[in-house]
Short mmCIF file of C-alpha atoms in Angstrom, two decimals:
data_model
loop_
_atom_site.label_atom_id
_atom_site.label_comp_id
_atom_site.label_asym_id
_atom_site.label_seq_id
_atom_site.Cartn_x
_atom_site.Cartn_y
_atom_site.Cartn_z
CA MET A 585 -10.34 -45.47 11.56
CA ALA A 586 -9.67 -43.69 15.01
CA CYS A 587 -6.93 -46.67 16.93
CA ARG A 588 -8.22 -49.09 19.21
CA THR A 589 -5.53 -49.30 22.10
CA ILE A 590 -5.38 -52.50 24.13
CA VAL A 591 -3.50 -53.27 27.02
CA VAL A 592 -3.14 -57.74 27.24
CA THR A 593 -2.44 -58.28 30.93
CA SER A 594 -3.28 -62.15 33.57
CA GLY A 595 -2.00 -60.98 36.93
CA LYS A 596 -0.16 -65.02 37.11
CA GLY A 597 3.00 -64.88 34.47
CA GLY A 598 3.21 -67.83 32.43
CA VAL A 599 -0.83 -67.66 31.19
CA GLY A 600 0.52 -66.38 27.54
CA LYS A 601 -0.02 -62.94 27.06
CA THR A 602 3.09 -62.55 25.05
CA THR A 603 1.83 -65.42 22.99
CA SER A 604 -1.43 -64.05 22.53
CA THR A 605 -0.07 -60.61 22.14
CA ALA A 606 2.52 -61.46 19.37
CA ASN A 607 -0.20 -63.92 18.27
CA ILE A 608 -3.62 -60.71 17.88
CA GLY A 609 -1.12 -57.91 16.38
CA THR A 610 -0.24 -60.64 13.55
CA GLY A 611 -3.80 -61.92 13.27
CA LEU A 612 -5.49 -58.35 12.91
CA ALA A 613 -2.45 -57.25 10.51
CA LEU A 614 -2.77 -60.30 8.59
CA LEU A 615 -5.96 -58.68 7.91
CA GLY A 616 -4.87 -55.99 6.36
CA ARG A 617 -4.74 -53.40 10.15
CA LYS A 618 -1.65 -51.36 10.44
CA VAL A 619 -0.98 -52.87 14.03
CA VAL A 620 1.57 -51.49 16.72
CA VAL A 621 3.03 -54.28 19.30
CA VAL A 622 4.55 -52.42 22.19
CA ASP A 623 6.83 -54.60 24.50
CA THR A 624 5.93 -52.67 28.27
CA ASP A 625 7.54 -55.47 30.05
CA ILE A 626 10.56 -53.75 30.74
CA GLY A 627 14.12 -55.97 31.90
CA LEU A 628 12.23 -59.22 31.06
CA ARG A 629 11.05 -58.82 26.99
CA ASN A 630 10.12 -61.72 25.35
CA LEU A 631 7.94 -60.65 22.61
CA ASP A 632 10.52 -59.82 20.19
CA VAL A 633 11.57 -63.94 20.93
CA ILE A 634 7.95 -64.78 20.11
CA MET A 635 7.39 -62.92 16.90
CA GLY A 636 11.51 -63.91 15.82
CA LEU A 637 12.39 -60.23 15.69
CA GLU A 638 15.45 -60.26 18.21
CA ASN A 639 18.24 -60.48 15.87
CA ARG A 640 16.65 -56.91 14.83
CA ILE A 641 16.24 -54.62 17.72
CA VAL A 642 19.12 -51.47 18.30
CA TYR A 643 17.02 -49.08 20.03
CA ASP A 644 13.90 -49.66 23.08
CA LEU A 645 10.68 -48.01 24.65
CA VAL A 646 13.23 -46.79 26.95
CA GLN A 647 15.31 -44.99 24.86
CA VAL A 648 12.67 -43.53 22.98
CA ILE A 649 11.17 -41.94 26.24
CA GLU A 650 14.61 -40.52 27.51
CA GLY A 651 14.54 -38.68 23.51
CA LEU A 652 17.85 -41.17 23.18
CA CYS A 653 16.51 -42.17 19.34
CA GLU A 654 13.51 -41.41 17.20
CA LEU A 655 9.74 -43.56 17.49
CA ARG A 656 10.38 -44.44 14.31
CA GLN A 657 14.47 -46.17 14.30
CA ALA A 658 12.67 -48.02 17.62
CA MET A 659 10.09 -49.40 15.49
CA ILE A 660 10.56 -53.51 13.97
CA ARG A 661 8.83 -54.02 10.86
CA ASP A 662 7.91 -57.39 10.71
CA ARG A 663 9.90 -60.38 8.28
CA LYS A 664 6.19 -61.72 7.34
CA VAL A 665 3.64 -59.77 7.62
CA GLU A 666 3.17 -55.97 6.73
CA GLY A 667 1.63 -53.14 8.29
CA LEU A 668 3.50 -54.71 11.72
CA PHE A 669 5.80 -53.65 14.26
CA LEU A 670 7.08 -53.73 17.65
CA ILE A 671 8.34 -51.79 19.74
CA PRO A 672 10.50 -53.88 22.52
CA ALA A 673 11.20 -53.32 25.92
CA ALA A 674 14.74 -52.95 26.86
CA GLN A 675 16.23 -55.41 28.81
CA THR A 676 18.97 -53.51 30.34
CA ARG A 677 17.14 -51.14 33.12
CA ASP A 678 13.85 -52.28 35.11
CA LYS A 679 9.96 -51.51 35.75
CA SER A 680 11.03 -48.24 37.07
CA ALA A 681 12.09 -46.85 34.40
CA VAL A 682 9.15 -45.26 32.98
CA ASN A 683 6.42 -43.46 34.34
CA LEU A 684 2.54 -43.57 34.16
CA GLU A 685 2.24 -39.94 32.93
CA GLN A 686 5.42 -40.98 30.16
CA MET A 687 3.80 -44.45 29.20
CA LYS A 688 0.90 -42.72 28.26
CA ALA A 689 2.47 -39.58 26.00
CA LEU A 690 4.01 -42.35 23.57
CA CYS A 691 1.08 -43.91 23.16
CA GLU A 692 -0.27 -40.48 22.24
CA ARG A 693 2.87 -40.07 20.28
CA ILE A 694 2.15 -42.97 18.52
CA LYS A 695 -0.75 -42.76 17.37
CA GLU A 696 -0.25 -39.34 16.49
CA GLU A 697 2.91 -40.75 14.11
CA ILE A 698 2.67 -43.60 13.10
CA GLU A 699 -1.65 -43.65 12.42
CA PRO A 700 -2.61 -47.74 13.30
CA ASP A 701 -5.48 -49.06 13.24
CA TYR A 702 -4.50 -51.06 16.87
CA LEU A 703 -2.08 -50.45 19.20
CA ILE A 704 -1.32 -53.50 21.67
CA LEU A 705 0.43 -53.29 24.84
CA ASP A 706 1.88 -56.54 26.37
CA SER A 707 1.63 -55.82 30.25
CA PRO A 708 3.65 -57.66 32.67
CA ALA A 709 2.98 -60.03 35.27
CA GLY A 710 1.77 -58.74 38.62
CA ILE A 711 0.14 -56.15 39.32
CA GLU A 712 2.75 -53.19 39.64
CA GLN A 713 4.06 -50.47 38.27
CA GLY A 714 4.53 -51.76 35.05
CA PHE A 715 0.89 -53.24 34.89
CA ARG A 716 -0.36 -50.11 35.79
CA ASN A 717 1.98 -48.06 33.18
CA ALA A 718 0.50 -50.59 30.47
CA LEU A 719 -3.16 -49.78 32.21
CA ALA A 720 -3.24 -46.40 32.00
CA ALA A 721 -1.94 -46.30 28.44
CA ALA A 722 -5.33 -48.09 27.25
CA GLU A 723 -8.39 -48.39 26.73
CA GLU A 724 -9.76 -51.97 26.07
CA ALA A 725 -8.10 -53.98 28.00
CA ILE A 726 -7.79 -58.37 27.77
CA VAL A 727 -7.06 -60.73 30.31
CA VAL A 728 -5.39 -63.67 29.80
CA THR A 729 -5.78 -66.93 31.91
CA THR A 730 -5.35 -70.68 31.68
CA PRO A 731 -7.73 -73.06 33.89
CA GLU A 732 -6.09 -73.54 37.00
CA VAL A 733 -7.22 -72.58 39.78
CA SER A 734 -4.60 -69.75 40.93
CA ALA A 735 -4.28 -67.98 37.36
CA ILE A 736 -8.02 -67.66 37.53
CA GLN A 737 -7.79 -66.01 40.99
CA ASP A 738 -5.35 -63.07 40.02
CA ALA A 739 -7.29 -62.43 36.68
CA ASP A 740 -10.26 -61.73 39.42
CA ARG A 741 -8.27 -59.63 41.28
CA VAL A 742 -6.31 -58.46 37.85
CA ILE A 743 -10.07 -57.72 36.60
CA SER A 744 -11.99 -55.74 39.64
CA LEU A 745 -8.19 -53.83 39.43
CA ILE A 746 -8.79 -53.05 35.47
CA GLU A 747 -12.54 -52.24 36.56
CA ALA A 748 -12.15 -49.90 39.85
CA ASN A 749 -9.06 -48.01 37.98
CA ALA A 750 -10.24 -47.69 34.36
CA GLY A 751 -13.55 -48.72 34.87
CA MET A 752 -13.16 -50.68 31.19
CA ARG A 753 -15.00 -54.07 30.20
CA PRO A 754 -12.18 -56.53 30.00
CA ARG A 755 -12.84 -59.33 27.85
CA LEU A 756 -10.96 -62.94 28.25
CA ILE A 757 -8.86 -65.45 27.11
CA ILE A 758 -9.09 -68.85 28.29
CA ASN A 759 -5.44 -70.13 27.19
CA ARG A 760 -4.27 -73.66 27.21
CA LEU A 761 -7.69 -76.01 27.70
CA ARG A 762 -6.95 -79.63 27.56
CA PRO A 763 -10.71 -80.62 26.49
CA GLN A 764 -9.26 -84.19 28.59
CA MET A 765 -8.57 -83.65 31.19
CA ILE A 766 -11.94 -81.48 31.59
CA GLU A 767 -13.90 -84.61 30.97
CA GLU A 768 -11.81 -86.68 33.08
CA GLY A 769 -13.48 -83.62 35.89
CA ASN A 770 -9.51 -82.97 35.83
CA MET A 771 -9.54 -78.90 35.16
CA MET A 772 -11.96 -76.49 35.79
CA ASP A 773 -14.49 -76.62 32.95
CA ILE A 774 -15.62 -73.01 30.63
CA PRO A 775 -18.62 -72.30 31.85
CA ASP A 776 -17.75 -72.47 36.20
CA ILE A 777 -14.83 -70.31 34.39
CA LEU A 778 -16.97 -67.82 32.88
CA GLU A 779 -19.73 -67.63 36.31
CA LEU A 780 -16.73 -66.92 38.33
CA LEU A 781 -15.09 -64.22 36.63
CA ALA A 782 -18.22 -62.92 35.00
CA VAL A 783 -16.33 -61.45 32.11
CA GLN A 784 -16.99 -61.49 28.10
CA LEU A 785 -15.08 -63.96 26.92
CA LEU A 786 -13.29 -63.03 23.76
CA GLY A 787 -11.96 -67.09 22.58
CA ILE A 788 -10.46 -70.42 24.28
CA VAL A 789 -7.04 -71.87 22.68
CA PRO A 790 -6.48 -74.98 23.06
CA GLU A 791 -3.38 -76.79 24.88
CA ASP A 792 -1.05 -77.27 21.45
CA GLU A 793 2.47 -77.90 21.15
CA ASP A 794 2.72 -75.61 18.33
CA ILE A 795 2.66 -73.19 20.22
CA ILE A 796 6.29 -74.03 22.11
CA VAL A 797 7.61 -74.79 19.03
CA SER A 798 6.17 -72.09 17.29
CA SER A 799 7.80 -69.92 19.17
CA ASN A 800 11.26 -70.94 19.59
CA GLN A 801 11.01 -70.17 16.17
CA GLY A 802 9.32 -66.55 16.10
CA VAL A 803 6.62 -67.36 13.75
CA PRO A 804 3.19 -66.61 15.90
CA ILE A 805 1.42 -69.77 15.58
CA VAL A 806 -2.03 -67.51 14.26
CA HIS A 807 -0.02 -68.26 11.18
CA ASN A 808 -0.56 -72.03 11.00
CA GLN A 809 -3.69 -72.91 8.33
CA GLU A 810 -3.48 -76.75 10.27
CA ARG A 811 -3.54 -76.13 14.09
CA LEU A 812 -6.18 -75.54 15.90
CA ALA A 813 -5.11 -73.04 18.58
CA GLY A 814 -3.92 -70.88 15.25
CA LYS A 815 -7.63 -71.30 13.83
CA ALA A 816 -9.11 -69.94 18.02
CA TYR A 817 -6.26 -66.78 17.13
CA ARG A 818 -7.87 -65.96 13.82
CA ASN A 819 -11.34 -66.25 15.51
CA ILE A 820 -10.41 -64.42 18.55
CA VAL A 821 -8.87 -61.44 15.59
CA ALA A 822 -12.19 -61.40 13.92
CA ARG A 823 -14.36 -61.42 17.22
CA LEU A 824 -12.11 -57.85 17.59
CA GLU A 825 -12.89 -57.18 14.23
CA GLY A 826 -16.66 -56.76 15.88
CA GLN A 827 -17.82 -60.04 13.36
CA GLU A 828 -19.35 -62.72 15.68
CA ILE A 829 -17.98 -66.00 15.42
CA PRO A 830 -19.58 -68.93 17.67
CA LEU A 831 -17.33 -70.46 20.51
CA LEU A 832 -15.72 -73.74 19.56
CA SER A 833 -16.69 -74.87 23.49
CA LEU A 834 -20.26 -72.99 24.72
CA ASN A 835 -22.90 -74.26 22.50
CA SER A 836 -22.94 -78.54 21.68
CA ARG A 837 -20.27 -80.02 23.86
CA LYS A 838 -20.04 -83.29 22.73
CA GLY A 839 -19.51 -82.09 19.36
CA ILE A 840 -17.11 -80.00 20.66
CA TRP A 841 -14.60 -82.72 22.33
CA ASP A 842 -15.06 -84.50 19.62
CA ARG A 843 -13.49 -82.05 17.32
CA PHE A 844 -10.81 -81.33 19.47
CA LYS A 845 -9.43 -84.91 20.25
CA LYS A 846 -9.71 -85.70 16.31
CA PHE A 847 -7.83 -82.20 16.66
CA LEU A 848 -5.36 -83.06 19.35
CA GLY A 849 -4.85 -86.63 17.63
CA GLY A 850 -6.68 -88.29 21.04
CA MET B 1400 -27.82 -33.52 76.15
CA GLN B 1401 -27.55 -32.29 72.55
CA ASP B 1402 -25.20 -34.45 69.70
CA THR B 1403 -22.31 -32.17 68.61
CA ILE B 1404 -22.97 -32.62 65.28
CA ARG B 1405 -25.81 -34.91 63.87
CA ILE B 1406 -25.10 -36.90 60.34
CA ARG B 1407 -28.64 -37.42 58.45
CA ALA B 1408 -29.81 -39.04 55.40
CA THR B 1409 -32.36 -37.09 53.29
CA GLN B 1410 -33.87 -37.90 49.92
CA HIS B 1411 -31.08 -33.82 48.93
CA GLY B 1412 -28.09 -36.48 50.44
CA VAL B 1413 -25.88 -36.88 53.72
CA SER B 1414 -25.49 -33.47 55.97
CA ILE B 1415 -23.89 -32.68 59.05
CA VAL B 1416 -26.20 -30.38 61.55
CA CYS B 1417 -23.47 -29.21 64.14
CA ASP B 1418 -24.63 -28.39 66.88
CA PRO B 1419 -24.07 -24.02 67.30
CA ASN B 1420 -23.05 -24.07 70.57
CA ALA B 1421 -19.77 -26.45 70.09
CA SER B 1422 -16.90 -25.14 69.28
CA ILE B 1423 -14.60 -25.75 65.96
CA ALA B 1424 -11.96 -28.01 67.81
CA GLU B 1425 -15.34 -29.77 68.90
CA LEU B 1426 -17.36 -30.32 65.40
CA THR B 1427 -13.93 -31.71 64.57
CA GLY B 1428 -13.41 -33.51 67.32
CA ALA B 1429 -16.81 -34.94 66.94
CA ILE B 1430 -16.63 -35.37 62.73
CA ARG B 1431 -13.45 -37.42 63.48
CA THR B 1432 -14.95 -39.56 66.64
CA ARG B 1433 -18.26 -39.82 64.68
CA LEU B 1434 -16.57 -40.73 61.17
CA GLN B 1435 -13.86 -43.33 62.08
CA SER B 1436 -16.10 -46.16 62.67
CA HIS B 1437 -17.38 -45.37 59.14
CA ALA B 1438 -14.77 -44.28 57.31
CA GLN B 1439 -15.10 -46.80 54.88
CA PHE B 1440 -19.25 -46.57 54.49
CA TYR B 1441 -19.18 -42.79 53.57
CA ARG B 1442 -15.96 -42.62 51.79
CA HIS B 1443 -16.41 -40.23 48.60
CA ALA B 1444 -19.85 -39.46 49.69
CA ASP B 1445 -20.37 -35.78 48.81
CA ILE B 1446 -22.19 -33.94 52.55
CA LYS B 1447 -23.80 -30.93 53.70
CA LEU B 1448 -22.81 -28.80 56.58
CA ASN B 1449 -25.22 -27.25 58.39
CA VAL B 1450 -24.72 -24.67 60.61
CA GLY B 1451 -27.84 -23.45 60.87
CA ASP B 1452 -27.76 -20.32 63.04
CA ARG B 1453 -24.27 -20.21 63.45
CA GLU B 1454 -21.87 -17.79 62.03
CA LEU B 1455 -18.84 -19.14 59.93
CA GLU B 1456 -15.54 -17.75 59.54
CA THR B 1457 -13.67 -18.67 55.77
CA GLU B 1458 -10.88 -20.24 58.47
CA ASP B 1459 -13.62 -22.58 59.67
CA VAL B 1460 -14.83 -23.56 56.90
CA ALA B 1461 -11.73 -24.23 55.88
CA THR B 1462 -11.04 -25.91 58.73
CA LEU B 1463 -13.54 -28.75 58.24
CA ARG B 1464 -13.35 -28.90 55.14
CA GLU B 1465 -10.38 -29.89 54.95
CA VAL B 1466 -10.92 -32.97 58.10
CA LEU B 1467 -14.00 -34.04 56.01
CA GLU B 1468 -12.32 -34.29 52.55
CA LYS B 1469 -8.25 -34.87 53.64
CA GLU B 1470 -8.95 -37.39 56.16
CA PHE B 1471 -12.14 -39.35 54.92
CA GLN B 1472 -12.11 -38.46 51.08
CA LEU B 1473 -15.85 -37.02 51.38
CA ARG B 1474 -16.40 -34.53 48.97
CA LEU B 1475 -18.25 -30.99 50.76
CA SER B 1476 -21.32 -30.28 48.50
CA GLY B 1477 -22.33 -27.04 50.32
CA VAL B 1478 -22.99 -25.32 53.45
CA VAL B 1479 -26.54 -24.79 54.98
CA CYS B 1480 -27.16 -22.16 57.34
CA SER B 1481 -30.25 -20.22 58.23
CA PRO B 1482 -30.96 -16.86 55.73
CA ASP B 1483 -30.35 -14.53 59.12
CA THR B 1484 -26.67 -15.75 58.87
CA LEU B 1485 -26.51 -15.13 55.75
CA LEU B 1486 -28.03 -11.14 56.25
CA LYS B 1487 -25.47 -10.88 59.19
CA ARG B 1488 -22.92 -12.01 57.31
CA PHE B 1489 -23.30 -9.61 54.26
CA GLU B 1490 -24.50 -6.51 56.39
CA ARG B 1491 -20.68 -6.74 57.63
CA GLU B 1492 -19.30 -7.12 54.44
CA ILE B 1493 -21.18 -3.84 52.93
CA GLY B 1494 -21.00 -2.38 55.94
CA CYS B 1495 -24.27 -1.72 56.70
CA ALA B 1496 -28.30 -2.81 56.59
CA ALA B 1497 -29.38 -5.10 54.26
CA GLU B 1498 -33.02 -7.66 54.17
CA PHE B 1499 -34.07 -9.61 51.87
CA PRO B 1500 -37.18 -8.35 49.72
CA SER B 1501 -40.33 -8.72 51.55
CA SER B 1502 -41.22 -11.47 49.35
CA VAL B 1503 -38.52 -13.53 48.78
CA SER B 1504 -38.71 -13.33 53.12
CA SER B 1505 -41.57 -14.87 53.69
CA VAL B 1506 -40.46 -17.29 51.48
CA VAL B 1507 -37.54 -17.74 52.77
CA ARG B 1508 -38.78 -17.37 56.26
CA SER B 1509 -41.24 -20.34 55.96
CA ASP B 1510 -38.74 -22.65 54.03
CA VAL B 1511 -37.06 -21.85 58.20
CA ALA B 1512 -40.17 -23.13 59.68
CA GLU B 1513 -40.80 -25.69 58.08
CA GLU B 1514 -37.36 -27.11 58.75
CA LYS B 1515 -37.39 -26.73 62.42
CA PRO B 1516 -39.82 -29.87 62.73
CA ASP B 1517 -37.91 -31.89 59.76
CA PRO B 1518 -41.33 -33.83 58.07
CA GLU B 1519 -38.55 -35.88 56.43
CA PRO B 1520 -38.33 -39.24 57.54
CA GLU B 1521 -35.08 -38.43 59.11
CA ILE B 1522 -32.30 -41.98 59.04
CA ARG B 1523 -29.81 -41.77 62.03
CA PHE B 1524 -26.92 -44.18 60.90
CA ASP B 1525 -24.85 -43.61 63.54
CA ASP B 1526 -26.20 -46.01 65.86
CA GLY B 1527 -23.30 -48.32 65.21
CA LEU B 1528 -24.84 -51.69 64.80
CA GLU B 1529 -27.88 -51.41 62.70
CA GLU B 1530 -26.77 -50.15 59.85
CA THR B 1531 -26.23 -52.52 56.78
CA MET B 1532 -24.06 -52.10 54.20
CA ILE B 1533 -25.10 -53.51 50.46
CA VAL B 1534 -22.80 -54.49 47.69
CA ARG B 1535 -23.83 -54.18 44.64
CA GLN B 1536 -21.27 -56.36 43.22
CA THR B 1537 -19.21 -59.71 43.32
CA CYS B 1538 -16.57 -59.37 45.44
CA ARG B 1539 -13.31 -59.82 42.99
CA SER B 1540 -9.89 -61.74 44.24
CA GLY B 1541 -7.99 -59.12 46.97
CA GLU B 1542 -10.97 -57.31 47.71
CA LYS B 1543 -12.69 -56.35 51.49
CA PHE B 1544 -15.49 -55.29 52.28
CA SER B 1545 -16.29 -54.65 55.75
CA SER B 1546 -19.54 -53.66 57.30
CA PRO B 1547 -20.17 -52.19 61.50
CA GLY B 1548 -22.97 -53.83 61.02
CA SER B 1549 -24.53 -56.28 58.05
CA LEU B 1550 -23.42 -56.89 54.99
CA VAL B 1551 -25.06 -57.98 51.91
CA VAL B 1552 -23.47 -59.14 49.07
CA LEU B 1553 -25.85 -59.11 45.65
CA GLY B 1554 -23.53 -61.05 43.83
CA ASN B 1555 -20.54 -63.70 44.34
CA VAL B 1556 -17.63 -63.60 46.74
CA ASN B 1557 -14.82 -64.78 44.90
CA PRO B 1558 -11.88 -67.02 46.24
CA SER B 1559 -9.70 -64.26 47.97
CA ALA B 1560 -11.72 -61.85 48.27
CA GLU B 1561 -13.13 -60.88 52.17
CA VAL B 1562 -16.11 -59.91 53.45
CA VAL B 1563 -15.99 -58.81 57.33
CA ALA B 1564 -19.24 -57.79 58.78
CA GLN B 1565 -19.83 -56.90 63.00
CA ARG B 1566 -23.19 -58.70 62.31
CA ASP B 1567 -24.43 -61.07 59.48
CA ILE B 1568 -23.76 -61.01 55.95
CA VAL B 1569 -25.88 -62.83 53.46
CA VAL B 1570 -24.90 -63.47 49.94
CA MET B 1571 -27.06 -63.58 47.29
CA GLY B 1572 -24.55 -65.47 45.02
CA VAL B 1573 -21.84 -68.28 45.57
CA LEU B 1574 -19.23 -67.44 48.67
CA ARG B 1575 -15.89 -69.30 47.71
CA GLY B 1576 -13.92 -66.31 49.07
CA ASN B 1577 -13.39 -65.86 53.80
CA ALA B 1578 -16.19 -64.27 55.72
CA HIS B 1579 -16.24 -63.29 59.33
CA ALA B 1580 -19.10 -62.48 60.84
CA GLY B 1581 -19.83 -61.38 64.10
CA ALA B 1582 -16.63 -59.16 64.12
CA GLY B 1583 -16.22 -57.86 66.93
CA GLY B 1584 -17.19 -60.47 68.47
CA ASN B 1585 -20.84 -61.28 68.83
CA THR B 1586 -21.96 -65.23 68.26
CA ASP B 1587 -25.06 -64.41 67.19
CA ALA B 1588 -23.99 -63.86 63.77
CA VAL B 1589 -25.00 -65.69 61.11
CA ILE B 1590 -23.64 -66.14 57.16
CA ILE B 1591 -26.74 -66.78 54.49
CA ALA B 1592 -25.21 -67.56 51.02
CA LEU B 1593 -26.82 -68.92 47.90
CA ALA B 1594 -24.43 -71.07 47.60
CA LEU B 1595 -21.52 -71.76 50.88
CA GLU B 1596 -18.45 -73.23 48.74
CA PRO B 1597 -15.83 -70.90 51.25
CA LYS B 1598 -12.28 -70.93 52.06
CA GLN B 1599 -13.27 -70.12 55.30
CA LEU B 1600 -16.08 -69.30 57.68
CA ARG B 1601 -15.48 -67.20 60.50
CA ILE B 1602 -17.60 -66.44 63.25
CA ALA B 1603 -16.42 -63.75 66.25
CA GLY B 1604 -14.06 -66.23 67.42
CA HIS B 1605 -15.16 -69.14 65.70
CA LEU B 1606 -12.59 -70.80 63.00
CA GLY B 1607 -14.80 -73.50 60.82
CA LEU B 1608 -13.14 -75.21 58.00
CA PRO B 1609 -15.72 -76.50 55.31
CA PRO B 1610 -15.17 -79.83 55.70
CA VAL B 1611 -13.56 -81.47 52.65
CA VAL B 1612 -15.45 -82.43 49.73
CA GLU B 1613 -13.28 -84.40 47.39
CA GLU B 1614 -12.43 -81.06 45.14
CA SER B 1615 -13.29 -81.88 41.22
CA HIS B 1616 -12.35 -79.10 38.75
CA GLY B 1617 -14.87 -79.78 36.71
CA ARG B 1618 -18.86 -78.77 37.57
CA SER B 1619 -20.24 -78.21 40.50
CA GLY B 1620 -23.40 -79.47 38.71
CA SER B 1621 -25.23 -80.06 41.42
CA ALA B 1622 -28.50 -77.29 42.42
CA VAL B 1623 -27.25 -75.59 44.63
CA ALA B 1624 -29.40 -74.77 48.18
CA PRO B 1625 -28.87 -71.58 50.19
CA GLU B 1626 -27.24 -72.82 53.32
CA ILE B 1627 -26.74 -70.91 56.37
CA ALA B 1628 -24.05 -71.19 58.72
CA TYR B 1629 -23.71 -70.33 62.73
CA VAL B 1630 -22.35 -71.13 66.12
CA GLU B 1631 -23.67 -73.72 68.14
CA ASN B 1632 -21.59 -75.06 71.51
CA ASN B 1633 -18.48 -73.25 70.07
CA ARG B 1634 -18.54 -74.43 67.31
CA ILE B 1635 -19.84 -73.50 63.31
CA VAL B 1636 -22.90 -74.98 62.28
CA LEU B 1637 -23.61 -75.28 59.05
CA GLU B 1638 -26.98 -76.31 57.13
CA PRO B 1639 -29.31 -76.05 54.85
CA TYR B 1640 -31.18 -72.86 54.76
CA THR B 1641 -35.05 -72.54 55.15
CA GLY B 1642 -35.67 -69.57 56.07
CA ARG B 1643 -35.88 -70.42 59.33
CA PHE B 1644 -33.30 -68.68 62.09
CA PRO B 1645 -31.29 -71.20 63.87
CA GLY B 1646 -33.12 -71.27 67.33
CA ALA B 1647 -36.56 -69.68 66.20
#
């Protein structure tokens, strides 16, 4: 199987790019895939924390690029899942430390030396250098948004940049959805979001306090068989793998609300 | 008076027809003035230079190419000239008389003869206000499209996208972004959309903010109807579009 290079991006910060990257990467590895996740958010690294690997960082992405260490030395093996590796970002540098060509070359090197099934790039927020680096190195794109007007507007901008610069058709994850709020008419509904953004929906992740807990503990929620958010990420992973899993929300709205409510204790 | 350059679009693409008597400086000047106002429109297009009977030096082509490619991001895909010009050039290079074989000659010459009356329908792009730009995509946040004439969008105009036209704007979709019709001051310009939900509408110098509807972030639900915005008594008026033009 040839390696698929996927960038996870959003435009707006704080919508769940890094959480999604960690969960998708972990979920794919749980299915037996060999996965390398790369934190390209140089200067503001987070992915290592969410994956619970921050105390094991010795070398980082910038040091690999500058030739100060071997690629394998910077790769951190996950504690729980076989076949999952993290390349952390440098915390003491900034976005200008890496240029577009270097990022592309690094990804090529990972593909050649490590031969993973998936290479997942966690993009920084914004649409500047860091985002462009990650975008240039990827072949597929996942855009994460929340059902807020500002996040959707930023997602729209990012989708336009992805389509124009990289010629890719990105897929969408709607994160932190709160069914009760939609029901009350206080949040944009999924069909409205899809109508506006006009992209393929990869999945919907409900708001779940356990995601915060799991991020703090460094255990991605995809491990959790109980919570709906974990199931949502497992569905997303299955869809990435080409399986057709019905979306949680689009068919029967009533039934879904009830199910959501039950899960959320509403 | 003959124009220094004419821009012609035929089934073979866009070409710039140059006056054979104009100097290279005149040509580059004319190209600049003619393309300047529509630079966005022609960007990345393949274009041919039709130089007719003029004998072009290599440096001349380089100069023109530089203007077209560097300043307007066009691609010079070829130079069209008359067979006699080609022949003369060849003769100069090889230093003796040259001619086409008789069979080719008649074909070539009859081509030229046909070229003169120009049987192909000619579309003139350079009349400024008459041109309409068609955007065959959804305009997303941060994108801006401007047309020297009218603008038609085959898609939605999303929040924070911008569409600007000297004349009318027609959106075959939902207009949620910013639209400015009659940008040059034309107060007769109108904005029509299958659904008008803009953040801001502008027609010529008038600014219209849509009435503040109680904003629900839930489903808009209600059936959308096409609407038209136009200027009446110095204000932007919005009404259902029934196929009739205001004042008609």
